[in-house]
Each structure stands twice: as structure tokens, then as C-alpha cells.
Amino acid sequence: MALFRLERTAHLPPEEVWRRLTLWSRHGDVVPLTRVVVETPPPTGRGTVFVARTVLGPLRVDDRMEVTVWRPPAGDAPGLCRLEKRGRVVLGWAEIEVAPRPGGRTRVRWTEDIGVRLVPAFFDPVLRGAGRWVFGRAADRLLRTP
């Protein structure tokens, strides 16, 4: 398993940051070669299931996730969303934390522990670096786009 953490500061209110980061279908717009399908009806909450399908030529990988914690930010209280990876190939979990900061800013902390079945731990540093790069770019793009 490859554990990594990203931190960002956005000049947006926490509720808007939360909306931008947890509108799952938008993740397919910012993660290369990936399309996201939400399998449960809105609104998003605990129990929401979605699949991020990445396709590269004949290779297809489904990252099936379920929201297991859903606490949107409210007032000065931070928000927390936890996703459990439920697929056959991609394993682990992710957490997105959104917390208000002075000056109308919001801190985002994205923590992920990801693994790929049958890929030995020797490759964890590569997976960690790739995850940090891909999800860092995705978070940046989601935060910039209304």
C-alpha cells in the first residue's frame, strides 16, 4: 500500500471547496484517461457508490469506491469524507478534509492509501509518486473550476 497526503489552500469558502471536490462526476474531467460513473442516486452521502474507470488501450481498471464517512463542513467545523475502495484491482481508502482558515481561505487535506492487487510492495514508491502527481493535479484543477 502506498500512503500519501496532499495539502492545498484555496481562496474559497469551505462549502464551495467541499462541493468542488465531492462532485464525483467532475473527477473524470480532471484525471487523465478516466471516466467516473455514480451508481447511486443523489444526493451524495454515506453509502454513495461510484466507479472511476481508467482506460489505456486494451487495459481497463475500475476503481470502485463507497462513501463511508460524510460530514460536510458547517460553520467553523471542518468537513470529512472517507472513501473505501471496493474494487477487485484497486485497494485502499481516501480521505478528503476541508477546514476553514483565516482570511476566507480553506485548507484541503487529501490523504490516500492505495494499492493495486498483485503489484508487489517494491513498487509502492512509484505508486505513491504517481498518486501524488495525478491527484495533486486533479485537486488543483477541481479547485480552480467552478
Coordinates of C-alpha atoms in Angstrom, one line a residue:
M1 CA 0.0 0.0 0.0
A2 CA 1.2 3.5 -0.9
L3 CA 0.2 6.2 1.6
F4 CA 0.4 9.8 0.5
R5 CA -1.0 13.2 1.5
L6 CA -1.6 16.4 -0.4
E7 CA -2.4 19.8 1.2
R8 CA -3.8 22.8 -0.6
T9 CA -5.1 26.2 0.4
A10 CA -8.0 27.6 -1.6
H11 CA -9.2 31.2 -1.5
L12 CA -12.8 29.9 -1.4
P13 CA -15.3 29.2 1.4
P14 CA -15.3 25.6 2.8
E15 CA -18.7 24.8 1.5
E16 CA -17.6 25.7 -2.1
V17 CA -14.4 23.7 -1.8
W18 CA -16.4 20.8 -0.5
R19 CA -18.8 21.0 -3.4
R20 CA -16.0 21.2 -6.0
L21 CA -14.1 18.2 -4.5
T22 CA -17.0 15.9 -3.8
L23 CA -18.9 16.2 -7.1
W24 CA -17.6 12.8 -8.2
S25 CA -18.5 13.0 -11.9
R26 CA -16.2 16.0 -12.2
H27 CA -13.2 13.9 -11.2
G28 CA -13.4 12.2 -14.7
D29 CA -12.9 15.6 -16.2
V30 CA -9.5 16.1 -14.5
V31 CA -8.0 12.7 -14.1
P32 CA -6.4 11.6 -17.4
L33 CA -8.0 8.7 -19.3
T34 CA -10.7 8.3 -16.7
R35 CA -14.4 8.5 -16.6
V36 CA -16.5 8.5 -13.4
V37 CA -20.0 7.0 -13.1
V38 CA -22.0 7.5 -9.9
E39 CA -24.1 4.3 -9.3
T40 CA -26.4 5.6 -6.6
P41 CA -29.0 8.3 -6.8
P42 CA -28.3 11.8 -5.5
P43 CA -27.7 13.4 -3.1
T44 CA -24.2 12.3 -2.3
G45 CA -23.8 11.0 1.3
R46 CA -22.8 7.9 3.3
G47 CA -23.4 4.9 1.1
T48 CA -22.8 6.7 -2.3
V49 CA -21.0 4.4 -4.7
F50 CA -19.1 5.5 -7.8
V51 CA -16.6 3.9 -10.2
A52 CA -13.6 5.7 -11.7
R53 CA -12.8 3.7 -14.9
T54 CA -9.4 4.3 -16.4
V55 CA -8.8 3.0 -19.9
L56 CA -5.4 2.9 -21.7
G57 CA -5.6 0.9 -24.9
P58 CA -6.8 -2.6 -24.1
L59 CA -6.1 -2.1 -20.3
R60 CA -9.2 -1.2 -18.2
V61 CA -9.1 -0.6 -14.5
D62 CA -12.1 0.1 -12.4
D63 CA -11.7 1.9 -9.1
R64 CA -15.0 1.3 -7.3
M65 CA -15.5 3.5 -4.2
E66 CA -18.0 3.9 -1.5
V67 CA -18.5 6.9 0.7
T68 CA -18.3 5.6 4.3
V69 CA -18.0 9.0 6.2
W70 CA -19.8 12.1 5.0
R71 CA -19.6 15.2 7.2
P72 CA -19.8 18.4 5.2
P73 CA -18.2 21.5 6.7
A74 CA -20.5 23.6 8.8
G75 CA -19.6 27.0 10.2
D76 CA -16.2 26.6 11.9
A77 CA -16.4 22.8 11.9
P78 CA -14.3 21.0 9.3
G79 CA -15.7 18.6 6.8
L80 CA -14.5 15.0 6.3
C81 CA -15.3 12.5 3.5
R82 CA -13.9 9.0 3.6
L83 CA -13.9 6.7 0.6
E84 CA -13.3 2.9 0.8
K85 CA -12.0 1.3 -2.4
R86 CA -14.2 -1.7 -3.1
G87 CA -12.9 -2.9 -6.4
R88 CA -11.1 -6.1 -7.4
V89 CA -7.9 -4.4 -8.5
V90 CA -7.6 -1.1 -6.7
L91 CA -7.5 -1.3 -2.9
G92 CA -7.3 1.1 0.0
W93 CA -9.0 4.3 1.1
A94 CA -9.0 8.1 0.7
E95 CA -10.0 10.9 2.9
I96 CA -10.8 14.5 1.9
E97 CA -10.7 17.0 4.8
V98 CA -11.9 20.6 4.3
A99 CA -11.2 23.2 7.1
P100 CA -11.8 26.9 7.3
R101 CA -8.8 29.2 7.7
P102 CA -8.4 32.9 8.4
G103 CA -9.0 35.4 5.6
G104 CA -11.7 33.5 3.8
R105 CA -9.4 30.6 2.9
T106 CA -9.9 26.9 3.2
R107 CA -7.3 24.2 3.8
V108 CA -7.7 20.9 1.9
R109 CA -6.0 17.7 3.1
W110 CA -6.3 14.7 0.7
T111 CA -4.9 11.5 2.2
E112 CA -4.9 8.3 0.3
D113 CA -3.6 4.8 0.9
I114 CA -3.7 3.0 -2.4
G115 CA -2.7 -0.4 -3.6
V116 CA -3.0 -2.5 -6.7
R117 CA -3.7 -6.2 -6.3
L118 CA -0.8 -8.4 -7.4
V119 CA 1.6 -5.4 -7.6
P120 CA 4.4 -6.1 -5.1
A121 CA 5.3 -3.6 -2.3
F122 CA 8.6 -2.9 -4.1
F123 CA 6.5 -0.6 -6.5
D124 CA 4.9 1.4 -3.7
P125 CA 7.3 4.4 -4.1
V126 CA 6.3 4.6 -7.8
L127 CA 2.6 4.2 -7.0
R128 CA 3.0 6.9 -4.2
G129 CA 4.7 9.3 -6.6
A130 CA 2.2 8.7 -9.4
G131 CA -0.7 9.1 -7.0
R132 CA 0.6 12.3 -5.5
W133 CA 1.1 13.7 -9.1
V134 CA -2.2 12.6 -10.5
F135 CA -4.4 13.5 -7.6
G136 CA -2.4 16.7 -6.9
R137 CA -3.1 17.9 -10.4
A138 CA -6.8 16.8 -10.1
A139 CA -7.3 18.6 -6.8
D140 CA -5.7 21.8 -8.3
R141 CA -8.0 21.7 -11.4
L142 CA -11.1 20.9 -9.3
L143 CA -10.4 23.8 -7.0
R144 CA -9.9 26.2 -10.0
T145 CA -13.0 25.2 -11.8
P146 CA -16.5 26.3 -10.5

